[in-house]
Amino acid sequence: MKIVLLFISVAAMSFVMGWFASDLWSSHLSYLETHETEELVSTSRYSDPVQNINNDFPVEPSDTTSPSYIAQASAENTVETLVGKKPKTAAQKFSALLSSANYDEAILLYQEYENVNKPKVLVELKDLFLSHLEYLITNNEASDFSQASDSFLSAYYNDVDVLLLLANFNQINGFYIEAVNVYQLTKSYAYDDNDLQKISRSFNQFVQNSDAFFAQNEDWLSLSNLYAHIDSSGLLTAQYEYRHAVVYRNLGDKEAAIDQLEPIKNDSVVGSKARQLLQELLEQDSVPINNNPWRNASRVALAQSGNQYLVGLGIGRRDNVTLLIDTGASLTTLSRDSFTALSSGVDVREIGSRLFQTANGVTKGTVYAFSEIKIGPYILKNTPVAVLDFSLSSNVDGLLGMNVLGQFRFQIDQDNVQLLLSRK
């Protein structure tokens, strides 16, 4: 009897211990699964840093065809394929998409966190995105910058931070007129004092840097054109009006300098300097400063359309296009249809894509280098021309921008409907 009781006790104890051990092992596995650290090894084309966010991705939607589900799956598959690990945090997933240039999917991921109201995560992802754009600018990754900023602005067209980086990108690449256009657009989206101050600081730095560049090269005509465009954009302050007057004086256009100084001679900031320069100019009345610079200029016939002017441009040796003169366009542009209609013999080379400020907002276009274009008697080599999806009137193929006009001293003779051109 004692043997039987002993046997039963041992069996019961074995069962309890086995159950306890099994439960302990299951708990241990669960702990490992829950706390497993998945290290993300960078395989990016870029070396911009990955910041850490301690927030997991929200619960996946059941619809596997939804954009947010596809974006998440693509982000995980990209990294898992490359390193055999899945990114765990929001920052890692977002950075993986940025690093692999999957910008549309990165913005879908960003919107997913916006939809589930994760403001702290959005701030950190936004910082990651801005850092990535700055990296692309610094390393002259123009095509990727255009794709990234276009993807973001397609969803958040009025984002001041990204627009300011776009203006900076345009300045660095020599698109000064386009930069002014972006600043004008950005200012219209400034909804609070913080945005206004941010825009003002950036714009002032842009003007100072641009002025210094052109002044160093004594390119007073280009600098005058820049200030004129700033004025037409409604961004010219008294300080820059005075500077424009100085530029006019350096060009020898005393009358224009005086006209620029008169309205600001009593300004609280630059009034004393304006009065002094005004007096100097008025004392030179007997000296002929401006001696008709257009006497030997080439004259190109124009067609008038309302208060605008059209000019013919030769492309290669067989094609001609009609362009609207637009001093507010940094690059000469063609519509996609007009570009497609060019003959197959036209020698062009694709440079890359970039963003442009148009009447309909910011849009992406492709820039090509045309081996030869002709305006009047002048032939220009390797001229950049942007191709955009836009439509003008039936007889207009695009816009003649400052990258062509800026190579000349130019003026529109409205009385004779002619474009006056002379080399700088």
Protein backbone atom coordinates (compact mmCIF):
# COMPACT_ATOMS: atom_id res chain seq x y z
CA MET A 1 0.00 0.00 0.00
CA LYS A 2 2.83 2.38 0.87
CA ILE A 3 4.52 1.54 -2.41
CA VAL A 4 1.34 2.42 -4.32
CA LEU A 5 1.00 5.76 -2.49
CA LEU A 6 4.67 6.56 -3.13
CA PHE A 7 4.23 5.78 -6.82
CA ILE A 8 1.17 8.06 -7.06
CA SER A 9 2.99 10.89 -5.26
CA VAL A 10 6.02 10.69 -7.55
CA ALA A 11 3.79 10.66 -10.63
CA ALA A 12 1.83 13.68 -9.43
CA MET A 13 5.02 15.57 -8.59
CA SER A 14 6.46 14.75 -12.02
CA PHE A 15 3.30 16.02 -13.70
CA VAL A 16 3.35 19.29 -11.75
CA MET A 17 7.06 19.86 -12.39
CA GLY A 18 6.64 19.08 -16.10
CA TRP A 19 3.73 21.46 -16.38
CA PHE A 20 5.67 24.17 -14.51
CA ALA A 21 8.75 23.70 -16.69
CA SER A 22 6.68 23.83 -19.86
CA ASP A 23 4.98 27.00 -18.73
CA LEU A 24 8.31 28.54 -17.75
CA TRP A 25 9.80 27.73 -21.16
CA SER A 26 6.79 29.17 -22.99
CA SER A 27 7.04 32.35 -20.94
CA HIS A 28 10.72 32.58 -21.74
CA LEU A 29 10.06 32.24 -25.47
CA SER A 30 7.34 34.87 -25.24
CA TYR A 31 9.75 37.21 -23.45
CA LEU A 32 12.41 36.71 -26.12
CA GLU A 33 9.94 37.33 -28.92
CA THR A 34 8.60 40.45 -27.23
CA HIS A 35 11.98 41.96 -26.36
CA GLU A 36 14.00 40.77 -29.31
CA THR A 37 16.34 43.50 -30.57
CA GLU A 38 16.44 43.79 -34.34
CA GLU A 39 19.50 45.74 -35.35
CA LEU A 40 19.14 47.65 -38.62
CA VAL A 41 22.34 47.63 -40.66
CA SER A 42 22.54 50.61 -43.03
CA THR A 43 22.73 49.67 -46.73
CA SER A 44 21.84 53.13 -47.95
CA ARG A 45 23.29 54.96 -50.93
CA TYR A 46 23.50 57.84 -48.51
CA SER A 47 25.13 58.19 -45.12
CA ASP A 48 22.59 60.47 -43.47
CA PRO A 49 21.99 59.28 -39.87
CA VAL A 50 18.99 57.32 -38.65
CA GLN A 51 17.43 58.89 -35.59
CA ASN A 52 15.72 56.63 -33.04
CA ILE A 53 12.04 56.78 -32.18
CA ASN A 54 10.64 54.46 -29.51
CA ASN A 55 7.22 54.10 -31.15
CA ASP A 56 6.10 51.05 -33.06
CA PHE A 57 4.15 51.16 -36.28
CA PRO A 58 0.36 51.26 -35.72
CA VAL A 59 -1.74 48.14 -36.19
CA GLU A 60 -1.72 47.05 -39.80
CA PRO A 61 -4.99 47.48 -41.68
CA SER A 62 -6.70 44.30 -42.78
CA ASP A 63 -6.94 45.51 -46.38
CA THR A 64 -3.65 44.42 -47.95
CA THR A 65 -4.33 46.52 -51.05
CA SER A 66 -4.47 49.85 -49.18
CA PRO A 67 -1.65 52.34 -49.89
CA SER A 68 -0.57 52.42 -46.24
CA TYR A 69 -0.27 48.64 -46.10
CA ILE A 70 1.70 48.55 -49.36
CA ALA A 71 4.04 51.29 -48.13
CA GLN A 72 4.76 49.44 -44.91
CA ALA A 73 5.26 46.11 -46.65
CA SER A 74 7.61 47.64 -49.18
CA ALA A 75 9.67 49.33 -46.48
CA GLU A 76 10.06 46.07 -44.55
CA ASN A 77 10.74 43.97 -47.64
CA THR A 78 13.42 46.38 -48.88
CA VAL A 79 15.43 46.18 -45.68
CA GLU A 80 14.69 42.49 -45.00
CA THR A 81 15.93 41.58 -48.48
CA LEU A 82 19.15 43.50 -48.01
CA VAL A 83 20.12 42.59 -44.44
CA GLY A 84 17.74 39.85 -43.36
CA LYS A 85 16.25 42.06 -40.64
CA LYS A 86 13.06 44.06 -40.45
CA PRO A 87 13.17 47.67 -39.22
CA LYS A 88 11.24 47.97 -35.99
CA THR A 89 10.79 51.67 -35.23
CA ALA A 90 9.06 54.36 -37.21
CA ALA A 91 12.36 56.15 -37.81
CA GLN A 92 14.01 53.01 -39.14
CA LYS A 93 11.15 52.28 -41.53
CA PHE A 94 11.04 55.88 -42.72
CA SER A 95 14.81 56.09 -43.12
CA ALA A 96 14.88 52.82 -45.05
CA LEU A 97 12.44 54.30 -47.56
CA LEU A 98 14.36 57.56 -47.85
CA SER A 99 17.68 55.78 -48.25
CA SER A 100 16.31 53.60 -51.06
CA ALA A 101 14.70 56.68 -52.72
CA ASN A 102 11.17 55.28 -52.26
CA TYR A 103 9.89 58.78 -51.60
CA ASP A 104 6.22 58.27 -52.47
CA GLU A 105 6.06 55.34 -50.06
CA ALA A 106 7.88 57.34 -47.40
CA ILE A 107 5.21 60.03 -47.60
CA LEU A 108 2.46 57.39 -47.36
CA LEU A 109 4.13 56.15 -44.19
CA TYR A 110 4.30 59.72 -42.88
CA GLN A 111 0.60 60.17 -43.60
CA GLU A 112 -0.18 56.93 -41.77
CA TYR A 113 1.21 58.39 -38.56
CA GLU A 114 -0.66 61.62 -39.21
CA ASN A 115 -3.90 59.68 -39.59
CA VAL A 116 -3.45 57.94 -36.22
CA ASN A 117 -2.56 61.25 -34.55
CA LYS A 118 1.07 60.68 -33.55
CA PRO A 119 2.38 64.28 -33.35
CA LYS A 120 5.65 63.39 -31.60
CA VAL A 121 6.45 60.77 -34.23
CA LEU A 122 5.59 63.21 -37.03
CA VAL A 123 7.99 65.80 -35.65
CA GLU A 124 10.83 63.29 -35.61
CA LEU A 125 10.01 61.95 -39.08
CA LYS A 126 9.82 65.52 -40.41
CA ASP A 127 13.27 66.25 -38.96
CA LEU A 128 14.57 63.11 -40.66
CA PHE A 129 13.10 64.21 -43.97
CA LEU A 130 14.51 67.74 -43.76
CA SER A 131 17.94 66.35 -42.85
CA HIS A 132 17.73 64.05 -45.86
CA LEU A 133 16.89 66.97 -48.18
CA GLU A 134 19.80 68.98 -46.77
CA TYR A 135 22.07 66.01 -47.40
CA LEU A 136 20.90 65.77 -51.01
CA ILE A 137 21.53 69.51 -51.54
CA THR A 138 25.01 69.33 -49.99
CA ASN A 139 25.96 66.34 -52.12
CA ASN A 140 24.45 67.75 -55.31
CA GLU A 141 21.94 64.90 -55.68
CA ALA A 142 19.69 67.14 -57.76
CA SER A 143 17.46 64.43 -59.25
CA ASP A 144 16.79 62.75 -55.90
CA PHE A 145 16.17 66.12 -54.27
CA SER A 146 13.56 66.95 -56.91
CA GLN A 147 11.85 63.58 -56.48
CA ALA A 148 11.84 63.78 -52.69
CA SER A 149 10.59 67.36 -52.45
CA ASP A 150 8.00 66.77 -55.18
CA SER A 151 6.61 63.74 -53.32
CA PHE A 152 6.30 65.71 -50.10
CA LEU A 153 4.90 68.90 -51.64
CA SER A 154 2.34 66.88 -53.62
CA ALA A 155 0.81 65.97 -50.27
CA TYR A 156 1.82 69.08 -48.26
CA TYR A 157 2.02 71.87 -50.84
CA ASN A 158 2.20 74.68 -48.26
CA ASP A 159 4.97 73.30 -46.05
CA VAL A 160 7.24 76.28 -45.33
CA ASP A 161 10.29 74.25 -44.29
CA VAL A 162 10.43 72.18 -47.46
CA LEU A 163 9.70 75.20 -49.68
CA LEU A 164 12.59 77.11 -48.09
CA LEU A 165 14.92 74.21 -48.83
CA LEU A 166 13.64 74.26 -52.41
CA ALA A 167 14.50 77.97 -52.63
CA ASN A 168 17.96 77.21 -51.24
CA PHE A 169 18.39 74.41 -53.80
CA ASN A 170 17.50 76.82 -56.62
CA GLN A 171 19.99 79.41 -55.41
CA ILE A 172 22.85 76.91 -55.10
CA ASN A 173 22.16 75.71 -58.64
CA GLY A 174 22.07 79.25 -60.05
CA PHE A 175 18.29 79.46 -60.53
CA TYR A 176 17.98 82.87 -58.84
CA ILE A 177 14.74 83.95 -60.48
CA GLU A 178 13.14 80.60 -59.64
CA ALA A 179 14.31 81.00 -56.03
CA VAL A 180 12.53 84.37 -55.81
CA ASN A 181 9.37 82.75 -57.18
CA VAL A 182 9.51 80.09 -54.47
CA TYR A 183 10.02 82.73 -51.75
CA GLN A 184 7.00 84.61 -53.06
CA LEU A 185 4.93 81.42 -52.93
CA THR A 186 6.23 80.51 -49.47
CA LYS A 187 5.33 83.91 -48.06
CA SER A 188 1.73 83.38 -49.15
CA TYR A 189 1.65 80.27 -46.93
CA ALA A 190 3.06 81.96 -43.81
CA TYR A 191 0.28 81.63 -41.25
CA ASP A 192 2.08 82.78 -38.10
CA ASP A 193 4.90 85.05 -36.93
CA ASN A 194 7.31 82.15 -36.59
CA ASP A 195 6.92 81.26 -40.27
CA LEU A 196 7.23 84.91 -41.31
CA GLN A 197 10.46 85.33 -39.36
CA LYS A 198 11.85 82.10 -40.76
CA ILE A 199 11.08 83.20 -44.33
CA SER A 200 12.46 86.69 -43.74
CA ARG A 201 15.78 85.36 -42.41
CA SER A 202 16.15 82.93 -45.28
CA PHE A 203 15.21 85.51 -47.93
CA ASN A 204 17.58 88.16 -46.56
CA GLN A 205 20.42 85.64 -46.62
CA PHE A 206 19.52 84.70 -50.18
CA VAL A 207 19.58 88.33 -51.38
CA GLN A 208 22.85 89.09 -49.62
CA ASN A 209 24.56 85.99 -51.01
CA SER A 210 23.24 86.62 -54.53
CA ASP A 211 24.26 90.28 -54.43
CA ALA A 212 27.76 89.36 -53.25
CA PHE A 213 28.13 86.78 -56.03
CA PHE A 214 27.10 89.08 -58.88
CA ALA A 215 28.98 92.09 -57.46
CA GLN A 216 32.17 90.07 -57.16
CA ASN A 217 31.88 89.21 -60.85
CA GLU A 218 30.79 92.79 -61.67
CA ASP A 219 27.73 91.34 -63.38
CA TRP A 220 25.60 94.39 -62.67
CA LEU A 221 23.06 93.63 -65.39
CA SER A 222 22.15 90.22 -63.93
CA LEU A 223 22.00 91.76 -60.46
CA SER A 224 19.73 94.52 -61.73
CA ASN A 225 17.46 91.93 -63.37
CA LEU A 226 17.32 90.02 -60.08
CA TYR A 227 16.33 93.12 -58.08
CA ALA A 228 13.76 94.03 -60.73
CA HIS A 229 12.19 90.60 -60.36
CA ILE A 230 12.25 90.85 -56.57
CA ASP A 231 10.45 94.18 -56.95
CA SER A 232 7.80 92.73 -59.29
CA SER A 233 7.29 89.89 -56.79
CA GLY A 234 6.45 92.37 -54.02
CA LEU A 235 9.45 91.37 -51.89
CA LEU A 236 11.65 94.45 -52.33
CA THR A 237 12.39 96.37 -49.10
CA ALA A 238 13.85 99.89 -48.79
CA GLN A 239 17.26 98.38 -48.07
CA TYR A 240 17.22 96.50 -51.37
CA GLU A 241 15.73 99.45 -53.25
CA TYR A 242 18.80 101.43 -52.22
CA ARG A 243 21.06 98.62 -53.33
CA HIS A 244 19.26 98.47 -56.68
CA ALA A 245 19.91 102.20 -57.11
CA VAL A 246 23.63 101.55 -56.56
CA VAL A 247 23.50 98.84 -59.22
CA TYR A 248 21.83 101.23 -61.66
CA ARG A 249 24.59 103.76 -60.98
CA ASN A 250 27.22 101.10 -61.68
CA LEU A 251 25.45 100.34 -64.96
CA GLY A 252 25.60 104.02 -65.90
CA ASP A 253 21.83 104.43 -65.81
CA LYS A 254 21.59 107.59 -63.71
CA GLU A 255 17.92 108.25 -64.42
CA ALA A 256 16.87 104.83 -63.18
CA ALA A 257 19.04 105.24 -60.07
CA ILE A 258 17.39 108.56 -59.25
CA ASP A 259 13.91 107.10 -59.76
CA GLN A 260 14.84 104.29 -57.37
CA LEU A 261 16.17 106.66 -54.69
CA GLU A 262 13.39 109.24 -54.59
CA PRO A 263 10.79 107.08 -52.77
CA ILE A 264 13.23 106.03 -50.04
CA LYS A 265 15.09 109.28 -49.31
CA ASN A 266 13.13 109.72 -46.07
CA ASP A 267 13.25 106.09 -44.99
CA SER A 268 14.24 105.60 -41.34
CA VAL A 269 16.82 102.92 -42.19
CA VAL A 270 18.45 103.90 -45.51
CA GLY A 271 17.19 107.47 -45.94
CA SER A 272 20.50 109.19 -45.14
CA LYS A 273 22.45 107.00 -47.58
CA ALA A 274 19.77 107.48 -50.24
CA ARG A 275 19.91 111.29 -49.91
CA GLN A 276 23.69 111.30 -50.13
CA LEU A 277 23.74 109.15 -53.29
CA LEU A 278 20.90 111.19 -54.77
CA GLN A 279 22.87 114.39 -54.28
CA GLU A 280 25.94 112.87 -55.94
CA LEU A 281 23.90 111.84 -58.96
CA LEU A 282 22.14 115.18 -59.32
CA GLU A 283 25.49 117.00 -59.33
CA GLN A 284 26.43 115.00 -62.44
CA ASP A 285 23.68 116.57 -64.59
CA SER A 286 26.13 117.89 -67.12
CA VAL A 287 27.86 114.54 -67.56
CA PRO A 288 26.29 112.17 -70.15
CA ILE A 289 26.39 108.92 -68.19
CA ASN A 290 24.13 106.73 -70.31
CA ASN A 291 25.17 106.93 -73.97
CA ASN A 292 22.47 104.81 -75.71
CA PRO A 293 23.74 101.25 -75.14
CA TRP A 294 21.29 99.94 -77.80
CA ARG A 295 22.85 101.74 -80.75
CA ASN A 296 24.53 98.61 -82.08
CA ALA A 297 22.10 96.07 -80.67
CA SER A 298 20.64 93.26 -82.79
CA ARG A 299 16.92 93.54 -83.38
CA VAL A 300 14.69 90.48 -83.29
CA ALA A 301 11.11 90.74 -84.54
CA LEU A 302 8.42 89.95 -82.00
CA ALA A 303 4.74 89.12 -82.21
CA GLN A 304 2.43 90.77 -79.71
CA SER A 305 -0.26 88.88 -77.82
CA GLY A 306 -2.17 91.29 -75.61
CA ASN A 307 0.45 92.87 -73.33
CA GLN A 308 2.87 90.00 -73.84
CA TYR A 309 5.44 89.29 -76.54
CA LEU A 310 6.32 86.16 -78.53
CA VAL A 311 9.69 85.40 -80.08
CA GLY A 312 10.89 82.67 -82.43
CA LEU A 313 13.67 80.35 -81.32
CA GLY A 314 15.57 77.99 -83.60
CA ILE A 315 16.40 74.51 -82.31
CA GLY A 316 19.04 72.62 -84.24
CA ARG A 317 18.88 73.27 -87.95
CA ARG A 318 15.34 72.16 -88.72
CA ASP A 319 13.01 73.12 -85.88
CA ASN A 320 11.53 76.43 -84.79
CA VAL A 321 9.39 77.12 -81.75
CA THR A 322 7.44 80.16 -80.58
CA LEU A 323 8.10 81.21 -77.01
CA LEU A 324 6.48 83.72 -74.70
CA ILE A 325 9.07 86.11 -73.19
CA ASP A 326 8.97 85.61 -69.42
CA THR A 327 11.60 87.35 -67.30
CA GLY A 328 10.13 85.59 -64.28
CA ALA A 329 11.18 82.17 -65.59
CA SER A 330 14.66 81.03 -64.60
CA LEU A 331 14.84 78.42 -67.37
CA THR A 332 13.52 78.42 -70.90
CA THR A 333 10.75 75.83 -71.07
CA LEU A 334 8.88 73.77 -73.63
CA SER A 335 5.58 72.01 -73.22
CA ARG A 336 5.73 68.24 -73.32
CA ASP A 337 3.72 68.18 -76.57
CA SER A 338 6.05 70.67 -78.29
CA PHE A 339 9.12 68.76 -77.15
CA THR A 340 7.70 65.49 -78.47
CA ALA A 341 6.95 67.13 -81.82
CA LEU A 342 10.59 68.10 -82.41
CA SER A 343 12.31 66.24 -85.21
CA SER A 344 14.35 63.17 -84.37
CA GLY A 345 17.53 64.91 -85.49
CA VAL A 346 17.53 67.38 -82.58
CA ASP A 347 20.57 66.76 -80.39
CA VAL A 348 19.53 66.81 -76.72
CA ARG A 349 20.93 65.31 -73.56
CA GLU A 350 18.87 64.68 -70.43
CA ILE A 351 20.29 66.43 -67.37
CA GLY A 352 17.73 65.40 -64.75
CA SER A 353 14.50 66.44 -63.07
CA ARG A 354 13.79 69.41 -60.84
CA LEU A 355 10.88 71.41 -59.46
CA PHE A 356 9.50 74.59 -60.99
CA GLN A 357 7.16 77.25 -59.67
CA THR A 358 4.34 77.72 -62.18
CA ALA A 359 0.99 79.51 -62.17
CA ASN A 360 -0.54 76.23 -60.92
CA GLY A 361 1.98 75.77 -58.09
CA VAL A 362 5.14 73.69 -57.81
CA THR A 363 5.50 71.04 -60.50
CA LYS A 364 8.24 68.65 -61.57
CA GLY A 365 9.85 68.79 -65.00
CA THR A 366 12.78 67.28 -66.88
CA VAL A 367 15.74 69.42 -67.90
CA TYR A 368 17.55 68.72 -71.18
CA ALA A 369 20.70 70.29 -72.62
CA PHE A 370 20.09 71.37 -76.24
CA SER A 371 23.34 71.28 -78.19
CA GLU A 372 22.35 74.31 -80.28
CA ILE A 373 19.62 76.93 -80.17
CA LYS A 374 19.41 80.18 -82.12
CA ILE A 375 17.90 83.53 -81.14
CA GLY A 376 18.25 86.32 -83.68
CA PRO A 377 21.80 86.18 -85.06
CA TYR A 378 23.16 84.43 -81.97
CA ILE A 379 23.79 80.69 -81.58
CA LEU A 380 23.95 79.33 -78.03
CA LYS A 381 25.56 75.99 -77.19
CA ASN A 382 24.48 73.39 -74.59
CA THR A 383 21.56 75.42 -73.31
CA PRO A 384 19.37 73.91 -70.55
CA VAL A 385 15.67 73.76 -71.44
CA ALA A 386 12.98 72.43 -69.12
CA VAL A 387 10.15 70.24 -70.42
CA LEU A 388 6.93 70.54 -68.41
CA ASP A 389 3.41 69.20 -68.60
CA PHE A 390 1.56 72.46 -69.21
CA SER A 391 -0.46 74.00 -71.99
CA LEU A 392 -0.44 77.54 -73.32
CA SER A 393 -2.35 78.95 -76.27
CA SER A 394 -2.23 76.96 -79.49
CA ASN A 395 0.51 79.08 -81.09
CA VAL A 396 2.87 79.08 -78.07
CA ASP A 397 5.33 76.26 -77.41
CA GLY A 398 6.80 77.47 -74.14
CA LEU A 399 8.57 80.29 -72.29
CA LEU A 400 11.81 82.13 -73.04
CA GLY A 401 13.51 82.42 -69.65
CA MET A 402 16.42 84.21 -68.07
CA ASN A 403 18.97 81.47 -68.77
CA VAL A 404 18.84 82.69 -72.39
CA LEU A 405 17.92 86.35 -71.93
CA GLY A 406 20.43 86.76 -69.12
CA GLN A 407 23.29 86.16 -71.55
CA PHE A 408 22.49 89.49 -73.20
CA ARG A 409 21.72 93.08 -72.51
CA PHE A 410 18.11 93.02 -73.63
CA GLN A 411 15.20 95.36 -73.94
CA ILE A 412 11.78 95.19 -75.55
CA ASP A 413 11.17 98.04 -77.98
CA GLN A 414 7.41 98.28 -77.65
CA ASP A 415 7.02 100.95 -80.33
CA ASN A 416 8.66 98.81 -83.02
CA VAL A 417 7.71 95.42 -81.43
CA GLN A 418 11.30 94.22 -81.34
CA LEU A 419 13.64 92.54 -78.90
CA LEU A 420 16.96 94.38 -78.63
CA LEU A 421 19.91 92.13 -77.86
CA SER A 422 23.60 92.81 -77.33
CA ARG A 423 26.21 90.60 -75.76
CA LYS A 424 27.30 91.56 -72.25
